[in-house]
Coordinates of C-alpha atoms in Angstrom, one line a residue:
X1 CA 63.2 16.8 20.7
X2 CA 66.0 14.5 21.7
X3 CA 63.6 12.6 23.9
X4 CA 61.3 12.3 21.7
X5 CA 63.6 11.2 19.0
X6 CA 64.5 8.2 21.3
X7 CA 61.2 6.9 21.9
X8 CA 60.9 4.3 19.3
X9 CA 57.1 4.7 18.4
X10 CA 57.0 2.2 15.8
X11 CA 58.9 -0.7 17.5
X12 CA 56.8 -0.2 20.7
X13 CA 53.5 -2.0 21.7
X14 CA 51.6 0.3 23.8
X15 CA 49.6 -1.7 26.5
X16 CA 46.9 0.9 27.0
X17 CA 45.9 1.8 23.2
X18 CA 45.6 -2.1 22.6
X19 CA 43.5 -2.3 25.4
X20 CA 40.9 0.2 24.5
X21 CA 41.0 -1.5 20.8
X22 CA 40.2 -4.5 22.7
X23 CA 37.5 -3.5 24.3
X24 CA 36.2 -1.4 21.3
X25 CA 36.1 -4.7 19.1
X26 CA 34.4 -6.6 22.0
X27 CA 31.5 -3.9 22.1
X28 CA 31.2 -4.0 17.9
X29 CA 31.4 -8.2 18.4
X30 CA 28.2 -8.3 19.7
X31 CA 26.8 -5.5 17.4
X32 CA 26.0 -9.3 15.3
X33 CA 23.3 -10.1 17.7
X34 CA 21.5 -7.0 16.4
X35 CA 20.4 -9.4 13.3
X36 CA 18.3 -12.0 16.0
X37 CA 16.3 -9.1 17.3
X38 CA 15.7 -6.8 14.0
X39 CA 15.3 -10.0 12.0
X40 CA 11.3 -10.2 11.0
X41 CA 10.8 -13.9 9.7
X42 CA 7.0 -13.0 9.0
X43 CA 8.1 -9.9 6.1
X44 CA 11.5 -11.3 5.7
X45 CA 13.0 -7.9 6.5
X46 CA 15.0 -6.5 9.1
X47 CA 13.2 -3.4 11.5
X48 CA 13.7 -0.9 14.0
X49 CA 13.4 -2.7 17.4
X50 CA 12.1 -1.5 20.5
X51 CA 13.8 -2.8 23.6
X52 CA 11.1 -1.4 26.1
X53 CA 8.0 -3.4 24.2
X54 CA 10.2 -5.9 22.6
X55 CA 8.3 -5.3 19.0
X56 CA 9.0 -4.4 15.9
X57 CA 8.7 -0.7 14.3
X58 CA 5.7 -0.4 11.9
X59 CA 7.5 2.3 9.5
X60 CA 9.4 0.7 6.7
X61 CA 12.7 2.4 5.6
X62 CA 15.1 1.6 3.0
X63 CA 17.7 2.1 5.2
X64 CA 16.3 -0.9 6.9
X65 CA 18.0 -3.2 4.1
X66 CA 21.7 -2.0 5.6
X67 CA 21.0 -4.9 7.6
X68 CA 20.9 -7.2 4.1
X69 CA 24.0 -6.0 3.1
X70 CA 25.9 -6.2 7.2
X71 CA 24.1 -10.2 7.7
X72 CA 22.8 -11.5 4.6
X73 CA 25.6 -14.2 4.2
X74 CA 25.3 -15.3 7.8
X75 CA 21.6 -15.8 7.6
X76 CA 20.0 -19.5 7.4
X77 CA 19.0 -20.3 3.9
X78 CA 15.4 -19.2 4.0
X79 CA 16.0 -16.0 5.5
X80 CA 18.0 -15.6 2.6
X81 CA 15.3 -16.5 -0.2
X82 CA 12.8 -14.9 2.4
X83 CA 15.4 -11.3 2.2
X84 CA 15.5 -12.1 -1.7
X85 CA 11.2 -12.1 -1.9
X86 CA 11.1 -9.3 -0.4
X87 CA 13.4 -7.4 -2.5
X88 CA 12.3 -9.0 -5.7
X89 CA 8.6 -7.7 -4.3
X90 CA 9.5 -4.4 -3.6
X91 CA 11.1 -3.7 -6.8
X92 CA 8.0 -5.2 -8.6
X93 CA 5.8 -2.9 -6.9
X94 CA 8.0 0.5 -7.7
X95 CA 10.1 0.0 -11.0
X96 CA 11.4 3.3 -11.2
X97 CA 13.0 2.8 -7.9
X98 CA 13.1 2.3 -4.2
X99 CA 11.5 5.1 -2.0
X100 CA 13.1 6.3 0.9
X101 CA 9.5 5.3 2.9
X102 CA 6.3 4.9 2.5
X103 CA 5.2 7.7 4.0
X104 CA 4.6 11.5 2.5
X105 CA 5.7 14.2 5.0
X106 CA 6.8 16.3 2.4
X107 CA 10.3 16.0 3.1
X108 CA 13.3 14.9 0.9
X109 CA 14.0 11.7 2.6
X110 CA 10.6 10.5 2.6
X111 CA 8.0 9.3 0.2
X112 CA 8.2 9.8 -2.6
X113 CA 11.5 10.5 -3.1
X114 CA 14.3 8.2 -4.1
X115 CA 17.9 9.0 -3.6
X116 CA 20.7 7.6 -5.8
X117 CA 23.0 6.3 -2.6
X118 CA 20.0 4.9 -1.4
X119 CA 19.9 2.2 -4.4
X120 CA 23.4 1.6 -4.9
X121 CA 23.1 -0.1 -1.3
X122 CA 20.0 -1.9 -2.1
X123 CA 21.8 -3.0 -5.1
X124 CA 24.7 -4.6 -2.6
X125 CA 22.3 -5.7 -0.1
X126 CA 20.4 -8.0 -2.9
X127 CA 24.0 -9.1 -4.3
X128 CA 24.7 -10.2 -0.6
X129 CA 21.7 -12.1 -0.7
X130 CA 22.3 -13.9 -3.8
X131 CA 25.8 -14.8 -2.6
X132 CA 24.8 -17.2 -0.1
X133 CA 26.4 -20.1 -0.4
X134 CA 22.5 -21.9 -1.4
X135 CA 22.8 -19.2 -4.3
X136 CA 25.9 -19.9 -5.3
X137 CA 25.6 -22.9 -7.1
X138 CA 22.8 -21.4 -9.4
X139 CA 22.3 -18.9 -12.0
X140 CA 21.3 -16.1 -9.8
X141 CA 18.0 -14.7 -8.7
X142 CA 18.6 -11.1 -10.8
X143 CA 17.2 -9.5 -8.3
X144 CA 20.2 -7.0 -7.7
X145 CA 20.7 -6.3 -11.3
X146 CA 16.6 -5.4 -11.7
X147 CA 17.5 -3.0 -9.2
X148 CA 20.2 -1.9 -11.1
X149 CA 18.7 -1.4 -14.1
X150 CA 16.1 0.1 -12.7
X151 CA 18.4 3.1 -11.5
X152 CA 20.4 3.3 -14.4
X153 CA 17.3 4.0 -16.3
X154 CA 16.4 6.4 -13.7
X155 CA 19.2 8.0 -13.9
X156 CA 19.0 8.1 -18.3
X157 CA 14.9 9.9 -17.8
X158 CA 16.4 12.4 -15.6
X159 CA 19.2 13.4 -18.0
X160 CA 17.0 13.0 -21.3
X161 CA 14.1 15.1 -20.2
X162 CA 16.7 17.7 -18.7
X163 CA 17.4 18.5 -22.2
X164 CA 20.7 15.6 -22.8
X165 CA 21.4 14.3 -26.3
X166 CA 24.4 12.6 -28.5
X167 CA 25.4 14.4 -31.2
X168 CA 24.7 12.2 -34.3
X169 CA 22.6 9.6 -32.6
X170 CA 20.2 10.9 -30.0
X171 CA 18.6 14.4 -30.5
X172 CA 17.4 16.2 -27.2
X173 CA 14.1 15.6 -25.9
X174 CA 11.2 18.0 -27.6
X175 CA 9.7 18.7 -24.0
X176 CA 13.0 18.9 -22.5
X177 CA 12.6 21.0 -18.9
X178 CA 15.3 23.0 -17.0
X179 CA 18.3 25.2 -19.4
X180 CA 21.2 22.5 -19.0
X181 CA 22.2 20.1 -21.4
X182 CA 20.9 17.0 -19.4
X183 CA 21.4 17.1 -15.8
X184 CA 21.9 13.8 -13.4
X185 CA 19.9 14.4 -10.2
X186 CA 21.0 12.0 -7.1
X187 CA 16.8 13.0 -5.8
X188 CA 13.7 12.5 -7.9
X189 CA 10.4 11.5 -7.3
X190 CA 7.9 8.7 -8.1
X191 CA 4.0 8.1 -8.8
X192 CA 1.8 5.8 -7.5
X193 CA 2.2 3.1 -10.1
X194 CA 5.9 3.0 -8.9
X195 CA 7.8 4.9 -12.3
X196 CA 9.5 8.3 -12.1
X197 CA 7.4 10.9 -13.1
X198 CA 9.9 14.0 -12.2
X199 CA 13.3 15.3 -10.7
X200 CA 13.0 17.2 -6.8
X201 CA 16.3 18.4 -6.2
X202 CA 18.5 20.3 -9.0
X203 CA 20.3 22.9 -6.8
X204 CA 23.1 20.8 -4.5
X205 CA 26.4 19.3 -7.1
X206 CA 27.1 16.4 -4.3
X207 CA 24.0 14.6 -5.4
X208 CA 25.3 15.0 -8.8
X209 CA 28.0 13.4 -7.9
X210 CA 26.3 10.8 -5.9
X211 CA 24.0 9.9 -9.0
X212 CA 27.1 10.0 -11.4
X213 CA 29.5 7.8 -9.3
X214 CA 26.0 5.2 -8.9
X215 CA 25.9 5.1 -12.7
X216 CA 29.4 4.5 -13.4
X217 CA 29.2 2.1 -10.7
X218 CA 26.8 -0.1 -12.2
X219 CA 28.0 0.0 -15.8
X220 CA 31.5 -0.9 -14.0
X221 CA 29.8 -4.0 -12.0
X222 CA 27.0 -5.1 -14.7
X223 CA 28.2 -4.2 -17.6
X224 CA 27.5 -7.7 -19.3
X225 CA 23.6 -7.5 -18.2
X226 CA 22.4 -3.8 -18.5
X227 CA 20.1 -3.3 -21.4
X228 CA 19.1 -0.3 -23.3
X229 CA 16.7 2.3 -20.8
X230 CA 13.0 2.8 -21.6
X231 CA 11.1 6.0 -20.2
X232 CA 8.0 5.8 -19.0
X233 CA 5.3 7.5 -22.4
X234 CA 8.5 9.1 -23.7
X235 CA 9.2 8.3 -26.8
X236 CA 13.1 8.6 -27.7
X237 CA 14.3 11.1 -30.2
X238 CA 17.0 8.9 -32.2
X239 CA 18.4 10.8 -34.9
X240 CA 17.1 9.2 -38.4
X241 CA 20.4 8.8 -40.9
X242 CA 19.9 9.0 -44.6
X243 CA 22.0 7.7 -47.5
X244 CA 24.2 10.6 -48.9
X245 CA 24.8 11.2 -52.3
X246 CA 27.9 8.6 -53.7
X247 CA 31.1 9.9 -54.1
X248 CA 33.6 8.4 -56.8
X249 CA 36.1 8.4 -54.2
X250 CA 37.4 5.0 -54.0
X251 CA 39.5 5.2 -50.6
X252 CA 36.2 5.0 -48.5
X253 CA 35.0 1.5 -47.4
X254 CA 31.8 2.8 -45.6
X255 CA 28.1 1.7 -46.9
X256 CA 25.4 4.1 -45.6
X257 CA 22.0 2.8 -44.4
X258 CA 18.8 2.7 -46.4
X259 CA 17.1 5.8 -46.2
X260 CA 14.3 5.2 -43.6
X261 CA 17.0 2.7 -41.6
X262 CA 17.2 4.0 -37.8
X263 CA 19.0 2.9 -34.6
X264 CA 19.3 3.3 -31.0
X265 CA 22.5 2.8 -28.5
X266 CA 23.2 5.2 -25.5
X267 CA 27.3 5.0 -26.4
X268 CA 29.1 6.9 -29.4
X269 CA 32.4 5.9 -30.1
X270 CA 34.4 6.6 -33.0
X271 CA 34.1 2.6 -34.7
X272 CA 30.4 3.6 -34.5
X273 CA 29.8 3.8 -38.4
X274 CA 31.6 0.2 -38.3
X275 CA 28.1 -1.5 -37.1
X276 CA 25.5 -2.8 -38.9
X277 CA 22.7 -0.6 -39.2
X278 CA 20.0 -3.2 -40.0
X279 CA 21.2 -5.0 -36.5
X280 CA 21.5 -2.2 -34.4
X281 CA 18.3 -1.6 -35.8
X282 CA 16.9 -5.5 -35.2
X283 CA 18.1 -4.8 -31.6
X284 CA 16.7 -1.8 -30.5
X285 CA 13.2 -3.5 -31.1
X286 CA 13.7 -6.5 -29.6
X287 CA 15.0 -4.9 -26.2
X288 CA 12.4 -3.1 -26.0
X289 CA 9.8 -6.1 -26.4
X290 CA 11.7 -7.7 -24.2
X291 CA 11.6 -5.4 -21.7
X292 CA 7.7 -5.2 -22.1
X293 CA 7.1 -9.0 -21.9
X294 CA 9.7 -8.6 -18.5
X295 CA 7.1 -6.7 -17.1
X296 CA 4.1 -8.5 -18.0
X297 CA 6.3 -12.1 -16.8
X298 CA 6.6 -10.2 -13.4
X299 CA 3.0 -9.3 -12.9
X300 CA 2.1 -12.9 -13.8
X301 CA 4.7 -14.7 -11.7
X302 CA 2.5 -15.2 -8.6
X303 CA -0.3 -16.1 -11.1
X304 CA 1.1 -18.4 -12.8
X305 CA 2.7 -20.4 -9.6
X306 CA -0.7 -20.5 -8.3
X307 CA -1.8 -21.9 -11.6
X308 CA 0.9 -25.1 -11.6
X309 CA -0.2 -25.8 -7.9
X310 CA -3.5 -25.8 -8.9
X311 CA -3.4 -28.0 -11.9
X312 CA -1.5 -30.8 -10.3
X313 CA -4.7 -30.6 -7.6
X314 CA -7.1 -31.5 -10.8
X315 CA -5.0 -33.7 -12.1
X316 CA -5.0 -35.9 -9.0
X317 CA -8.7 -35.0 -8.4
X318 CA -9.5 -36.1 -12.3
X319 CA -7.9 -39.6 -11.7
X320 CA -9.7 -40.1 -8.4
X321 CA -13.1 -39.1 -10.5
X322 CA -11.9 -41.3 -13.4
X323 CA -11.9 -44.3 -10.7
X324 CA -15.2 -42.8 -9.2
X325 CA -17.2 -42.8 -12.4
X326 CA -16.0 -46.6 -13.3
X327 CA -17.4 -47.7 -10.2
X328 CA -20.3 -46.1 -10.9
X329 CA -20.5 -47.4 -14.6
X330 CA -20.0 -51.1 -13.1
X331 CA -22.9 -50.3 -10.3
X332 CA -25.4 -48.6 -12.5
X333 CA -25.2 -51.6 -15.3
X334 CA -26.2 -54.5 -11.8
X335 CA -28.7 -52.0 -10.9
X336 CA -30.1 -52.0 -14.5
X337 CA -29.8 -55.7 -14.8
X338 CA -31.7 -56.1 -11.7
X339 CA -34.1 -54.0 -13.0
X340 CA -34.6 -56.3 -15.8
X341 CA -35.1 -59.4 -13.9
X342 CA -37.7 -57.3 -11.5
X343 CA -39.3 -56.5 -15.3
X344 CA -39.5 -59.8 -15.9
X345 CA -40.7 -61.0 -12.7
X346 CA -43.3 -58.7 -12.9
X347 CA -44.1 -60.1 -16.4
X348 CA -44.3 -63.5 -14.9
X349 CA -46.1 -62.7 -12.0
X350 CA -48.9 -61.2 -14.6
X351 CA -48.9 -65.0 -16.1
X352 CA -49.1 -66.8 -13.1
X353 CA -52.1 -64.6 -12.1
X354 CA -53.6 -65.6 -15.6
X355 CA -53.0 -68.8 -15.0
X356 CA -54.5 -69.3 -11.6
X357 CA -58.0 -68.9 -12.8
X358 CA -57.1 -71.8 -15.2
X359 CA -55.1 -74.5 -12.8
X360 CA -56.3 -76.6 -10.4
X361 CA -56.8 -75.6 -6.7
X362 CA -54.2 -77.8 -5.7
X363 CA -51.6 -75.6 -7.3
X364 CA -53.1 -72.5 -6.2
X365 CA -50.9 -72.8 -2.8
X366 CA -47.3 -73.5 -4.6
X367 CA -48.2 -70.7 -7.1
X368 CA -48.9 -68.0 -4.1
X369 CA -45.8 -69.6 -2.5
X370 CA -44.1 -68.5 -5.5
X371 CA -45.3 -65.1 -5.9
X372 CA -44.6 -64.3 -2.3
X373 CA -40.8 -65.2 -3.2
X374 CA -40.4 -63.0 -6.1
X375 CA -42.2 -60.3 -4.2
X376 CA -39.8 -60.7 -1.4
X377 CA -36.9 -60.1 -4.0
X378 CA -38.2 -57.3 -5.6
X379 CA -38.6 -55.5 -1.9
X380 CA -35.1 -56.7 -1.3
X381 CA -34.1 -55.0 -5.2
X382 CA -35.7 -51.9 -4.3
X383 CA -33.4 -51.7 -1.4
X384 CA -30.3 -52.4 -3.4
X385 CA -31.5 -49.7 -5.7
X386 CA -31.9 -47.1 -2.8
X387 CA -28.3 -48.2 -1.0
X388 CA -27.1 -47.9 -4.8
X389 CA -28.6 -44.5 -5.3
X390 CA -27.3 -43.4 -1.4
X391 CA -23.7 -44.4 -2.4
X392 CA -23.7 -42.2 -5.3
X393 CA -25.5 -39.1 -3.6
X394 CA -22.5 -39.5 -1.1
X395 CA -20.0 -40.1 -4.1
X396 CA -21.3 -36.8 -5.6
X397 CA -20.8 -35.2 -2.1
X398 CA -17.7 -35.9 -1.8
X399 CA -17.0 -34.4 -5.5
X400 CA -18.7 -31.6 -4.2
X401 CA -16.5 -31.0 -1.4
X402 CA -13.3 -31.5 -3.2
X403 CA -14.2 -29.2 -6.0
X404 CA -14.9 -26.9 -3.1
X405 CA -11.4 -27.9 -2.0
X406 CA -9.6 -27.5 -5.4
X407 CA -11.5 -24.2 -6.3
X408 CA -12.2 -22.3 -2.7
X409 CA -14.7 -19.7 -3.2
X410 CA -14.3 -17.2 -0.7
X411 CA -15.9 -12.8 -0.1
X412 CA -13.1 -10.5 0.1
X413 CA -12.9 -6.6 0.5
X414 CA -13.4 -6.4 -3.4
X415 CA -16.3 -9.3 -3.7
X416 CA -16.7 -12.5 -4.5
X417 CA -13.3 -14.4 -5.6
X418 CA -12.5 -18.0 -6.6
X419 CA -9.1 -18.9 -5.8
X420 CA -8.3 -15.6 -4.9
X421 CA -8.7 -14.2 -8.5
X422 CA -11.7 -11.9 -8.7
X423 CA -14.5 -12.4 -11.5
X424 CA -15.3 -9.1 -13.2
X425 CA -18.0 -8.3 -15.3
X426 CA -17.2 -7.7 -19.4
X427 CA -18.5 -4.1 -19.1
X428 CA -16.1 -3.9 -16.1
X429 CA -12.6 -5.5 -17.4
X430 CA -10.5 -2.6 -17.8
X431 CA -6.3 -3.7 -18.9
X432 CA -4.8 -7.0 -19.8
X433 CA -4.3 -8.1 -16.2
X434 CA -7.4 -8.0 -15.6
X435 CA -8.5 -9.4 -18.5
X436 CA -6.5 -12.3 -17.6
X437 CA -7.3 -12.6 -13.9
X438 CA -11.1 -12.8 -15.1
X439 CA -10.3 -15.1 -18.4
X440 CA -8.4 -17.3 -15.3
X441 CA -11.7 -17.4 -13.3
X442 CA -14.2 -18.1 -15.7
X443 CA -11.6 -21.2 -17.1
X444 CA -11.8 -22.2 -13.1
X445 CA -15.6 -21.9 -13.0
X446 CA -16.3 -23.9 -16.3
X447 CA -14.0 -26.8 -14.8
X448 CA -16.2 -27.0 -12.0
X449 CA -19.7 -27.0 -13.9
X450 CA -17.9 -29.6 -16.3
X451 CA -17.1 -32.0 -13.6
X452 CA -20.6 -31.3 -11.8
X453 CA -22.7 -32.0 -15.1
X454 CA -20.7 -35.3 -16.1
X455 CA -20.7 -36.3 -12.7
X456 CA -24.6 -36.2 -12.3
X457 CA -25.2 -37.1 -15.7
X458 CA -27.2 -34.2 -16.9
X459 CA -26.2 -32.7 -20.6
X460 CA -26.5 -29.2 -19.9
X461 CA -27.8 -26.4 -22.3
X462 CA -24.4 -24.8 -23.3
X463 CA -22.1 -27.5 -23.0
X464 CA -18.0 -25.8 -22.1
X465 CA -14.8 -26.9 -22.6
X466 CA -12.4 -26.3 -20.0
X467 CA -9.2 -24.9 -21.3
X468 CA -7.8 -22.7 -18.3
X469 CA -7.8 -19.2 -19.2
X470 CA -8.7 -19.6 -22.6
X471 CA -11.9 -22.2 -22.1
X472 CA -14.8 -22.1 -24.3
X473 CA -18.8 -22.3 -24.3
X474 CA -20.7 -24.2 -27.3
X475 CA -24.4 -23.0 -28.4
X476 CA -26.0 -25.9 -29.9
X477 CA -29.1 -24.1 -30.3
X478 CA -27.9 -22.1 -33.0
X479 CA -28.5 -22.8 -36.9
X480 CA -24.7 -24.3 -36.8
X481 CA -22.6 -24.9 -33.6
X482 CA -20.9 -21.9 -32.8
X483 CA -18.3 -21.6 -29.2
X484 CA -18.0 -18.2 -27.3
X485 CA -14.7 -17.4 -25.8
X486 CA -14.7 -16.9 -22.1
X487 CA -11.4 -14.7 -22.2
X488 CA -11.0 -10.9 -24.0
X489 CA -7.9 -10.6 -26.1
X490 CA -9.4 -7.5 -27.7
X491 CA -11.5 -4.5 -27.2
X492 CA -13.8 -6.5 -29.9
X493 CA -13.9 -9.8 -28.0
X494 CA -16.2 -8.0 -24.8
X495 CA -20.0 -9.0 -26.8
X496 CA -18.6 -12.3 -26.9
X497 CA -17.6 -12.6 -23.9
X498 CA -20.7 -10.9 -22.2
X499 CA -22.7 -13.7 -24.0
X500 CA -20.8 -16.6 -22.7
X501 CA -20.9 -15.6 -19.4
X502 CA -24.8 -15.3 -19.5
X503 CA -24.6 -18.6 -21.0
X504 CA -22.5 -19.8 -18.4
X505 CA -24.5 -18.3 -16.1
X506 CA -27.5 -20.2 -17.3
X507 CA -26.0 -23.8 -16.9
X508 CA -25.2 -22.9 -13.0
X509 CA -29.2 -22.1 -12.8
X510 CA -30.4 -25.4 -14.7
X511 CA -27.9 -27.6 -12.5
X512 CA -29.8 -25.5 -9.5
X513 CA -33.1 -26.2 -10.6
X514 CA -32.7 -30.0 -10.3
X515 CA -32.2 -29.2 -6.4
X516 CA -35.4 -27.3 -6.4
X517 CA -33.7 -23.8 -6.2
X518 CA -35.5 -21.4 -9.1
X519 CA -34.9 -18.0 -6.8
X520 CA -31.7 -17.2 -7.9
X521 CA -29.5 -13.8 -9.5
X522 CA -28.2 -14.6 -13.0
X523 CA -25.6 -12.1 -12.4
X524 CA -24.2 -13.8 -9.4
X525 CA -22.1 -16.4 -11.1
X526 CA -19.6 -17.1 -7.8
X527 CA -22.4 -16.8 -5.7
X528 CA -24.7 -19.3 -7.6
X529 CA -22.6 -21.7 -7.8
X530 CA -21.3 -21.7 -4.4
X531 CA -25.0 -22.7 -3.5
X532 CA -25.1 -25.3 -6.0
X533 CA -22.2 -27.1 -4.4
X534 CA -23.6 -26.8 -1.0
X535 CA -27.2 -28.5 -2.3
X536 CA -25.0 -31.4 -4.1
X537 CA -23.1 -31.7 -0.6
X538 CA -26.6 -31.6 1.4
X539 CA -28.4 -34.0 -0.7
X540 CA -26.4 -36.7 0.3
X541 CA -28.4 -36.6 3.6
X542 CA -31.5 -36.4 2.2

C-alpha cells in the first residue's frame, strides 16, 4: 500500500497507454475513407460495400443513413442536396414513417416495421444534411422536421387507439384496442401506401422508453414547428363543451363558449380556460387543411417542376413560330401577287390571241416573241411557287419535330405517355392525382393540335384552347357555342370530359386525313397523333 501510495498516477504520463491510444485513433482516422467507398452518387445514399467485387449492396437499410449523420457536413455540396432528395423522397413515399427495409421476412427489424430509435437518427442525419454550410444561408429544406412530425404523429395513433385521452379535452378513442390507458410503442407497422395501420410490439418497457425519450426529444428540438397530429380515417374524439347555466357570482371572470363551439390541442394546462375558444377552434381547422394541401403539394412537386421546365420550352418555341409564321405571311402575299400578274398575263395572252386574227402578218412574229416571254415567266413562277411551297413543307417539318421535342411521346410499362404523364381514359380516372396527371396530358395534347392546325392553316372541327391542365374544346356545331372541359374536378365532370376527348380525338383524325391516313383507332389519341407528326415530318420529302 505504501508503494502504491507513492506512485503518483495522476502526475505521470504513461508511455505505453498513450501509445496504444495513438495507434487506436490512427485506425478510427481512416474509418473517414469509409464515406468514398459507401458513397452511391447515382441514389445519393450511402451502402454496404463489398471489397471482394467492389459493388454496392442491393438491400436498402435505414441504418444505411448513419453514414448521413457520421459525413454529411464533410460531403461536397451536391452530395448534400443529392442526401437531402433522397430523404425528402423517402419520407414522401412512407409518411407514417421510415421502415427498417424493404424487405418482409417477418421479422421485427424488417419490413414493415418501424422502430422509434430508428427515426430519431434519420431525424439527425437530415438535420446534418441541412447544416452544410450551402444550407446554411437559407431557410431550410424541412426535411428533418417532416420526419419529425411524422413520428410524433406516430407516436400520438399508437397512444390514441391504445385507448389514451385528456380528461376535459380529448375523450378516448371509441375503437380503442389493448386494456391500458394509451400505450407508446417504440415498434409498429406500416401499409403499402406508407401510413401506420397498427402497433407490433406491446410486451418489452425499453421500447416504451425508446418511443417516449424520441417524443420528448422532438417537442424539446422543434417545438416552434410541430403541428397538431392527424390519424390516418380516425376521426378525433374532442370533448364538445357547452355553456353552463350563469351564476350571479360576480368574482368569476370566465366566459363559456357557445354551445356547439369545439376545440382541439394535445396539451392541458391549468390557463387552458384562458384561450379563446372561437380561435382554438379557427385553428384546429386550418391545421388540418393545411396538412391536407401539404400532402397534395408533395405529390405534385415533381409535377409541377416538370411543368415550369416545360413552359419556358413553348415559350421559346411560340416566339420562334411567331417569327416562322411572319415569314410565311410575307411569302404567301409575293406568291399571291405573282399569282395575279400570271392571272393577268394569262388574260392578255387570251387578247393577243384575239388580236392576231385581226393584225397584220408583220406583227404576227413580235406578238409570238411576246407570248413566248410571258410563257417563259409563268414556267419560271410556277417554280417560285413550288420552292415556295417546299420551304414551308420543310418549315412545317421542322414544327413537327420540335413539337416532338417539346412534348416526347414515348410506350412505357403502363402505355402510351406524353411527357411521361400517362393519358387515361374518363371511365378509367380513378383519384385527384390522376385526374390531374390526365387533365395535364390532354392540356399537352391540345397545345400540340393548336400549333399543328394554325401552322397548316386548316380550321379544324372543334377548335381548343390551350390552357395547361385546365384547357378547353369549343363545339361550333351546336345551336349556341358551347366548350367541354378536358379536366374532371368532379365525379359529375366525367360525360364531359368523355365528350371532349372524342372531340379531341376527332380533330387528330381530320388533320390525318389531309395526309391520306383514314385507317386509324379513335381511341388511340397518343398514338394517332404520334403518326400525324411523323406524316407532317415525312411530307417535307415528298
Amino acid at each position: 500500500l505504501l508503494v502504491l501510495g507513492s506512485i503518483g498516477i495522476n502526475d505521470t504520463a504513461a508511455v505505453n497507454i498513450n501509445s496504444i491510444l495513438y495507434q487506436a485513433e490512427s485506425i478510427i482516422a481512416n474509418f473517414y475513407q469509409l464515406a468514398a467507398y459507401a458513397y452511391n452518387p447515382q441514389t445519393g445514399l450511402f451502402a454496404d460495400y463489398h471489397i471482394s467485387t467492389g459493388q454496392h449492396a442491393d438491400i436498402w437499410s435505414i441504418n444505411s443513413l448513419w453514414s448521413f449523420w457520421a459525413f454529411s457536413d464533410t460531403l461536397p455540396a451536391e452530395s448534400a442536396h443529392s442526401a437531402l432528395e433522397s430523404l425528402s423522397e423517402l419520407h414522401d413515399k412512407f409518411p407514417g414513417g421510415l421502415p427498417n427495409t424493404f424487405y418482409n421476412t417477418t421479422l421485427l427489424w424488417d419490413w414493415p416495421n418501424v422502430q422509434s430509435p430508428l427515426q430519431h437518427m434519420a431525424i439527425q442525419s437530415a438535420a446534418k444534411a441541412e447544416n452544410h454550410p450551402i444550407y446554411r444561408k437559407r431557410s431550410g429544406s424541412g426535411v428533418a422536421a417532416g420526419i419529425a412530425q411524422s413520428t410524433l404523429g406516430a407516436a400520438f395513433c399508437n397512444w390514441y387507439t391504445t385507448g389514451g385521452s385528456i380528461d376535459g379535452v380529448l375523450n378516448s378513442y371509441d375503437h380503442a384496442t389493448g386494456s391500458s390507458a394509451g400505450a407508446s410503442f417504440g415498434s409498429y407497422a406500416i401499409g403499402a401506401d406508407g401510413n401506420i395501420i397498427t402497433s407490433t410490439d406491446s410486451s418489452d418497457p425499453g421500447d416504451y422508453a425508446w418511443s417516449n425519450a424520441v417524443t420528448l426529444w422532438i417537442f424539446d428540438q422543434y417545438k416552434s414547428q410541430i403541428q397538431i397530429p392527424t390519424c390516418p380515417n380516425i376521426k378525433l374524439n374532442i370533448v364538445k363543451h357547452t355553456t353552463p347555466t350563469p351564476t350571479p357570482t360576480p368574482t368569476s371572470t370566465f366566459s363559456p363558449p357557445p354551445p356547439t363551439s369545439t376545440y382541439c390541442t394535445i396539451r392541458r394546462n391549468s390557463n387552458t380556460q384562458a384561450y379563446s375558444w372561437a380561435l382554438l377552434e379557427q385553428l384546429c381547422a386550418r391545421e388540418n387543411a393545411l396538412a391536407a394541401e401539404r400532402r397534395n403539394v408533395r405529390v405534385l412537386g415533381s409535377t409541377v417542376e416538370l411543368a415550369v421546365k416545360r413552359a419556358r420550352q413553348v415559350l421559346r418555341l411560340r416566339r420562334e413560330l411567331q417569327v416562322q409564321r411572319q415569314r410565311i405571311a410575307e411569302q404567301r402575299r409575293l406568291v399571291e401577287q405573282r399569282a395575279r400578274r400570271v392571272e393577268e398575263a394569262s388574260g392578255a395572252n387570251e387578247s393577243l390571241i384575239a388580236r392576231i386574227s385581226e393584225t397584220p402578218r408583220k406583227r404576227d412574229e413580235a406578238t409570238r416573241q411576246q407570248i413566248e416571254r410571258l410563257v417563259v415567266k409563268l414556267r419560271q413562277d410556277r417554280i417560285i411557287l413550288e420552292d415556295l411551297r417546299a420551304m414551308l413543307a420543310r418549315q412545317r417539318a421542322h414544327m413537327a419535330s420540335e413539337l416532338a421535342f417539346v412534348y416526347p411521346i414515348d410506350l412505357s410499362d403502363d402505355g402510351w405517355v406524353i411527357c411521361g404523364l400517362r393519358l387515361a381514359r374518363a371511365d378509367d380516372i380513378r383519384g385527384w392525382a390522376s385526374g390531374e396527371q390526365t387533365a395535364a396530358a390532354l392540356g399537352m395534347v391540345s397545345a400540340v393540335v393548336d400549333q399543328i392546325a394554325q401552322s397548316m392553316g386548316v380550321p379544324i372541327r372543334f377548335p381548343v384552347i390551350p390552357r395547361g391542365s385546365r384547357s378547353v374544346i369549343i363545339n361550333p356545331s351546336s345551336a349556341t357555342v358551347q366548350t367541354a372541359p378536358l379536366f374532371m374536378l368532379r365525379a359529375s365532370d366525367r360525360p364531359r370530359l368523355r365528350t371532349a376527348m372524342r372531340q379531341l380525338a376527332a380533330d387528330i383524325e381530320q388533320l390525318l386525313c389531309m395526309f391520306g391516313i383514314n385507317d386509324i383507332d379513335r381511341h388511340q389519341v397518343l398514338p394517332n397523333l404520334t403518326q400525324l407528326l411523323l406524316a407532317i415530318e415525312s411530307s417535307s420529302f415528298a
